[in-house]
Coordinates of C-alpha atoms in Angstrom, one line a residue:
X1 CA 67.0 120.8 -24.4
X2 CA 66.8 118.3 -21.4
X3 CA 65.9 120.0 -18.1
X4 CA 67.7 119.3 -14.9
X5 CA 65.6 120.7 -12.0
X6 CA 67.6 120.9 -8.9
X7 CA 64.4 120.7 -6.7
X8 CA 63.6 116.9 -7.8
X9 CA 67.0 115.7 -9.3
X10 CA 70.1 117.7 -7.8
X11 CA 72.1 114.7 -7.8
X12 CA 71.9 114.3 -11.8
X13 CA 72.6 117.9 -12.0
X14 CA 75.9 117.7 -10.7
X15 CA 77.1 115.5 -13.7
X16 CA 75.7 118.1 -16.5
X17 CA 77.8 118.1 -19.6
X18 CA 77.2 119.2 -23.0
X19 CA 79.6 117.8 -25.9
X20 CA 79.7 114.6 -28.0
X21 CA 77.6 111.5 -27.3
X22 CA 78.6 109.0 -24.9
X23 CA 79.6 106.6 -27.9
X24 CA 81.9 109.4 -29.7
X25 CA 83.1 111.1 -26.2
X26 CA 86.4 108.8 -25.9
X27 CA 88.2 110.8 -23.3
X28 CA 86.0 113.6 -23.1
X29 CA 85.8 113.4 -19.5
X30 CA 89.4 113.2 -18.2
X31 CA 89.9 111.5 -14.8
X32 CA 90.0 114.9 -13.0
X33 CA 86.7 115.5 -14.3
X34 CA 85.3 112.4 -13.2
X35 CA 86.6 112.8 -9.9
X36 CA 85.0 116.1 -9.6
X37 CA 81.6 114.6 -10.8
X38 CA 81.8 111.8 -8.4
X39 CA 82.8 114.4 -5.2
X40 CA 79.7 116.4 -6.5
X41 CA 77.2 113.5 -7.0
X42 CA 78.3 112.6 -3.2
X43 CA 77.9 115.9 -1.9
X44 CA 74.6 116.8 -3.5
X45 CA 73.1 113.5 -2.2
X46 CA 74.3 113.8 1.1
X47 CA 73.0 117.5 1.6
X48 CA 69.7 116.4 0.3
X49 CA 69.6 113.2 2.3
X50 CA 68.9 111.4 -1.1
X51 CA 69.3 107.5 -1.3
X52 CA 68.7 107.1 -4.9
X53 CA 69.3 103.5 -6.7
X54 CA 70.1 105.6 -10.1
X55 CA 72.8 107.8 -8.0
X56 CA 74.3 104.6 -6.6
X57 CA 74.6 103.6 -10.2
X58 CA 76.3 106.8 -11.3
X59 CA 78.8 106.4 -8.3
X60 CA 79.6 102.7 -9.0
X61 CA 80.1 103.5 -12.7
X62 CA 82.5 106.6 -12.2
X63 CA 84.4 104.7 -9.4
X64 CA 84.9 101.9 -11.7
X65 CA 86.2 103.9 -14.7
X66 CA 88.6 105.6 -12.5
X67 CA 89.8 102.3 -11.4
X68 CA 90.2 101.0 -14.6
X69 CA 90.9 103.8 -16.7
X70 CA 87.8 103.2 -19.1
X71 CA 86.3 106.6 -19.7
X72 CA 84.4 105.5 -23.0
X73 CA 83.0 102.7 -20.8
X74 CA 81.8 105.1 -18.0
X75 CA 79.9 107.2 -20.5
X76 CA 78.7 104.0 -22.4
X77 CA 77.4 102.7 -19.3
X78 CA 75.9 105.8 -17.9
X79 CA 74.7 107.8 -20.6
X80 CA 72.5 110.0 -18.1
X81 CA 75.6 111.3 -16.7
X82 CA 75.8 113.6 -20.1
X83 CA 71.8 113.8 -20.5
X84 CA 71.1 117.0 -18.3
X85 CA 71.8 120.4 -19.6
X86 CA 70.3 122.9 -17.3
X87 CA 70.6 123.3 -13.4
X88 CA 67.7 125.5 -11.9
X89 CA 67.2 126.4 -8.4
X90 CA 68.0 129.2 -6.0
X91 CA 71.7 130.2 -5.9
X92 CA 74.2 131.3 -3.5
X93 CA 76.5 133.9 -4.9
X94 CA 80.3 132.9 -4.1
X95 CA 81.9 135.9 -6.1
X96 CA 81.7 137.9 -9.1
X97 CA 81.7 135.1 -11.4
X98 CA 80.8 132.1 -9.4
X99 CA 77.4 130.6 -7.9
X100 CA 76.5 127.6 -6.2
X101 CA 72.9 126.0 -6.6
X102 CA 72.2 123.0 -3.9
X103 CA 76.0 122.3 -3.6
X104 CA 77.0 122.4 -7.1
X105 CA 79.5 125.1 -8.0
X106 CA 78.8 127.2 -11.2
X107 CA 81.5 129.0 -13.0
X108 CA 79.5 131.7 -15.2
X109 CA 80.4 131.1 -19.0
X110 CA 82.4 133.9 -20.9
X111 CA 82.9 136.5 -18.4
X112 CA 85.6 137.2 -15.6
X113 CA 85.1 139.5 -12.8
X114 CA 87.8 140.9 -10.5
X115 CA 89.0 138.6 -7.9
X116 CA 87.4 139.1 -4.2
X117 CA 90.5 140.9 -2.9
X118 CA 91.3 142.7 -6.1
X119 CA 91.7 146.6 -5.7
X120 CA 90.8 149.1 -8.6
X121 CA 91.1 152.8 -8.7
X122 CA 87.9 154.9 -9.3
X123 CA 87.7 158.0 -11.6
X124 CA 89.1 160.4 -8.9
X125 CA 92.2 158.2 -8.3
X126 CA 91.0 156.7 -5.2
X127 CA 91.5 153.0 -4.3
X128 CA 88.4 150.6 -3.8
X129 CA 87.7 147.0 -3.3
X130 CA 86.3 146.3 -7.1
X131 CA 86.2 142.6 -6.3
X132 CA 84.0 143.0 -3.6
X133 CA 81.9 145.3 -5.4
X134 CA 81.4 143.0 -8.2
X135 CA 80.3 140.4 -5.9
X136 CA 77.8 142.7 -4.2
X137 CA 76.5 143.9 -7.8
X138 CA 75.5 140.2 -8.8
X139 CA 74.1 139.3 -5.2
X140 CA 71.9 142.5 -5.5
X141 CA 70.7 141.4 -9.1
X142 CA 70.1 137.7 -8.5
X143 CA 68.7 138.5 -5.3
X144 CA 66.6 135.5 -4.0
X145 CA 65.4 134.4 -7.5
X146 CA 65.9 131.0 -8.5
X147 CA 68.3 130.7 -11.8
X148 CA 68.0 128.6 -14.5
X149 CA 71.7 127.9 -15.9
X150 CA 72.5 126.3 -19.1
X151 CA 75.9 124.2 -18.8
X152 CA 78.5 124.9 -21.7
X153 CA 80.9 122.5 -20.5
X154 CA 83.2 121.6 -17.1
X155 CA 86.2 123.4 -16.0
X156 CA 89.5 122.2 -15.0
X157 CA 88.2 122.3 -11.2
X158 CA 85.2 120.1 -11.9
X159 CA 82.8 123.0 -11.8
X160 CA 79.9 123.5 -14.2
X161 CA 80.6 126.3 -16.7
X162 CA 77.1 127.9 -17.5
X163 CA 75.3 130.8 -18.8
X164 CA 72.7 131.7 -16.2
X165 CA 69.3 133.4 -16.5
X166 CA 66.8 134.5 -13.6
X167 CA 64.4 132.0 -14.1
X168 CA 61.4 134.4 -14.4
X169 CA 62.9 136.6 -17.0
X170 CA 64.6 134.2 -19.7
X171 CA 65.2 137.3 -21.9
X172 CA 68.1 139.5 -22.4
X173 CA 67.3 141.5 -19.5
X174 CA 67.6 138.4 -17.0
X175 CA 71.0 137.1 -18.4
X176 CA 73.1 137.2 -15.4
X177 CA 76.3 137.0 -17.5
X178 CA 75.2 139.6 -19.9
X179 CA 74.1 141.8 -17.3
X180 CA 77.6 141.9 -15.4
X181 CA 79.7 142.7 -18.2
X182 CA 77.2 145.2 -19.5
X183 CA 77.0 147.0 -16.4
X184 CA 81.1 147.0 -15.9
X185 CA 81.2 144.4 -13.2
X186 CA 83.0 141.7 -15.1
X187 CA 84.9 141.5 -18.4
X188 CA 84.3 139.6 -21.4
X189 CA 86.5 136.3 -21.1
X190 CA 87.7 136.5 -25.0
X191 CA 90.1 133.5 -24.4
X192 CA 87.0 131.1 -24.0
X193 CA 83.9 133.1 -25.4
X194 CA 83.4 136.0 -27.9
X195 CA 79.9 136.2 -26.7
X196 CA 80.1 139.1 -24.4
X197 CA 82.5 141.5 -26.1
X198 CA 80.0 143.6 -27.4
X199 CA 78.5 144.3 -24.1
X200 CA 81.9 145.0 -23.0
X201 CA 82.9 147.7 -25.5
X202 CA 79.3 149.5 -24.7
X203 CA 80.2 149.3 -20.9
X204 CA 83.7 150.7 -21.5
X205 CA 82.2 153.5 -23.7
X206 CA 80.0 154.3 -21.1
X207 CA 82.6 154.2 -18.4
X208 CA 80.5 151.7 -16.4
X209 CA 81.6 150.1 -13.3
X210 CA 85.4 149.5 -13.6
X211 CA 85.6 151.2 -16.6
X212 CA 85.6 154.4 -14.8
X213 CA 88.8 154.1 -13.5
X214 CA 91.8 151.9 -13.8
X215 CA 92.2 148.3 -13.1
X216 CA 94.2 145.1 -13.5
X217 CA 92.9 142.5 -15.7
X218 CA 91.5 139.6 -13.6
X219 CA 93.6 137.0 -15.2
X220 CA 96.7 139.1 -14.8
X221 CA 95.8 139.4 -11.3
X222 CA 95.8 135.8 -10.7
X223 CA 98.8 135.1 -12.5
X224 CA 100.6 137.6 -10.7
X225 CA 99.2 136.6 -7.2
X226 CA 100.0 132.9 -8.1
X227 CA 103.7 134.2 -8.5
X228 CA 103.9 136.3 -5.9
X229 CA 103.7 139.3 -7.3
X230 CA 100.1 140.9 -7.7
X231 CA 99.8 144.2 -6.6
X232 CA 97.0 146.7 -5.8
X233 CA 96.7 150.3 -6.8
X234 CA 97.2 151.2 -3.3
X235 CA 100.7 149.9 -3.7
X236 CA 101.9 152.1 -6.4
X237 CA 104.1 154.8 -5.3
X238 CA 102.5 158.5 -5.4
X239 CA 103.0 160.0 -8.9
X240 CA 103.2 156.7 -10.6
X241 CA 100.8 156.4 -13.6
X242 CA 97.6 154.1 -12.9
X243 CA 97.2 151.1 -14.8
X244 CA 95.1 152.2 -18.2
X245 CA 92.0 150.3 -18.2
X246 CA 92.4 148.6 -21.7
X247 CA 92.9 144.6 -22.7
X248 CA 96.6 143.9 -22.0
X249 CA 97.1 146.3 -19.1
X250 CA 99.2 145.2 -16.5
X251 CA 100.0 146.7 -13.0
X252 CA 103.6 144.9 -12.8
X253 CA 106.3 146.6 -11.6
X254 CA 108.4 148.1 -14.5
X255 CA 105.7 147.5 -16.9
X256 CA 103.1 150.3 -16.8
X257 CA 101.3 151.7 -19.5
X258 CA 98.9 154.7 -19.7
X259 CA 97.0 155.3 -23.0
X260 CA 97.1 159.1 -23.6
X261 CA 93.6 159.5 -25.2
X262 CA 90.9 156.9 -26.6
X263 CA 92.2 157.9 -30.0
X264 CA 95.5 157.2 -29.5
X265 CA 95.3 153.1 -29.0
X266 CA 98.0 152.1 -31.4
X267 CA 100.8 150.3 -29.2
X268 CA 104.4 151.1 -30.4
X269 CA 106.5 148.1 -29.1
X270 CA 110.2 147.5 -29.5
X271 CA 110.9 143.6 -29.7
X272 CA 113.8 141.8 -28.1
X273 CA 115.8 142.4 -31.2
X274 CA 115.4 145.9 -31.7
X275 CA 112.6 146.1 -34.2
X276 CA 109.8 148.9 -33.9
X277 CA 106.6 147.2 -34.2
X278 CA 103.2 148.8 -34.0
X279 CA 99.9 146.8 -33.1
X280 CA 96.5 148.0 -33.7
X281 CA 93.3 147.2 -31.5
X282 CA 92.2 143.8 -32.4
X283 CA 95.3 142.6 -33.7
X284 CA 96.7 139.1 -32.8
X285 CA 99.5 140.4 -30.2
X286 CA 97.8 143.7 -29.2
X287 CA 96.5 142.4 -25.9
X288 CA 99.6 140.5 -24.9
X289 CA 101.7 143.9 -25.7
X290 CA 102.4 146.2 -23.0
X291 CA 104.1 149.6 -23.6
X292 CA 107.1 150.4 -21.4
X293 CA 107.3 154.2 -22.2
X294 CA 110.7 154.4 -20.2
X295 CA 112.5 152.0 -22.7
X296 CA 111.2 154.0 -25.7
X297 CA 108.2 152.3 -26.3
X298 CA 105.0 154.7 -26.9
X299 CA 101.4 155.2 -28.2
X300 CA 100.3 156.4 -31.7
X301 CA 97.1 157.7 -32.9
X302 CA 97.2 156.3 -36.5
X303 CA 99.3 153.8 -38.6
X304 CA 100.7 156.8 -40.7
X305 CA 102.3 158.5 -37.4
X306 CA 103.7 155.1 -36.5
X307 CA 105.1 154.5 -39.8
X308 CA 106.7 158.2 -39.9
X309 CA 108.3 157.5 -36.3
X310 CA 110.0 154.4 -37.9
X311 CA 107.6 151.7 -36.5
X312 CA 106.3 149.1 -38.9
X313 CA 103.4 146.4 -38.8
X314 CA 104.6 142.9 -37.8
X315 CA 105.0 140.5 -40.4
X316 CA 101.7 138.2 -41.0

């Protein structure tokens, strides 16, 4: 693995990317990513007061690529854009799953933390700022330590998506991504990685962090906020059931669900066609299925119970 040391070459770290070789990359970096890489290079260089011939070469290559739409040519002419794979240095915490090293934004790989303004409910049913708590937790864990971040890819915003460790603790106990999920300050982002699912399940079993109470899934919160519908626990009327801390739970008005007990996790859903279908944990539609008990949907403790009540498993 090639190392990108932020203390000596921060302008190269900004273009970190793993993936196919430049010759085989084709449109591996889309125009948006190239623009983001260009902006990152220029910002990092300005911040560090660097005037590097190599940086100028990268910038000119990307600029000409954007002008001519020659993505493959850009990678072939400047293969060092893909060369570095690790970003090192002291980090500034942005939020529960985002860091910044020398002006380079890093999105933590495979995890998703509550948004900064997101609220949750604790075990006593009281509202608290779980997004702020998540941010405070990662700040405490990272402290003033240097980090070593292995870049996996780049997201749609041009950020480096990486797995980060405390540089002085390269083992599991220094794994920032792992620690956040294992302690209930973030969730495994299953859409992009299955690496932290085990940590999430153990955190859930221990009722660690947000698992001690009720919360809305961060990606659902962002989606509803974008649609202008995101709600916090405080917005729920008195006596209304809280959102169950389960994959697929949502605090959308009219679509509330509360699992009666950990042993009764099978979801009995009624489709738009009136079909009564049950979904077991881990099945294809389990996460996206939300139970609305007011419309006759319900939870089951076993497949036998669901079948006796007239529900059936979905067709494969």
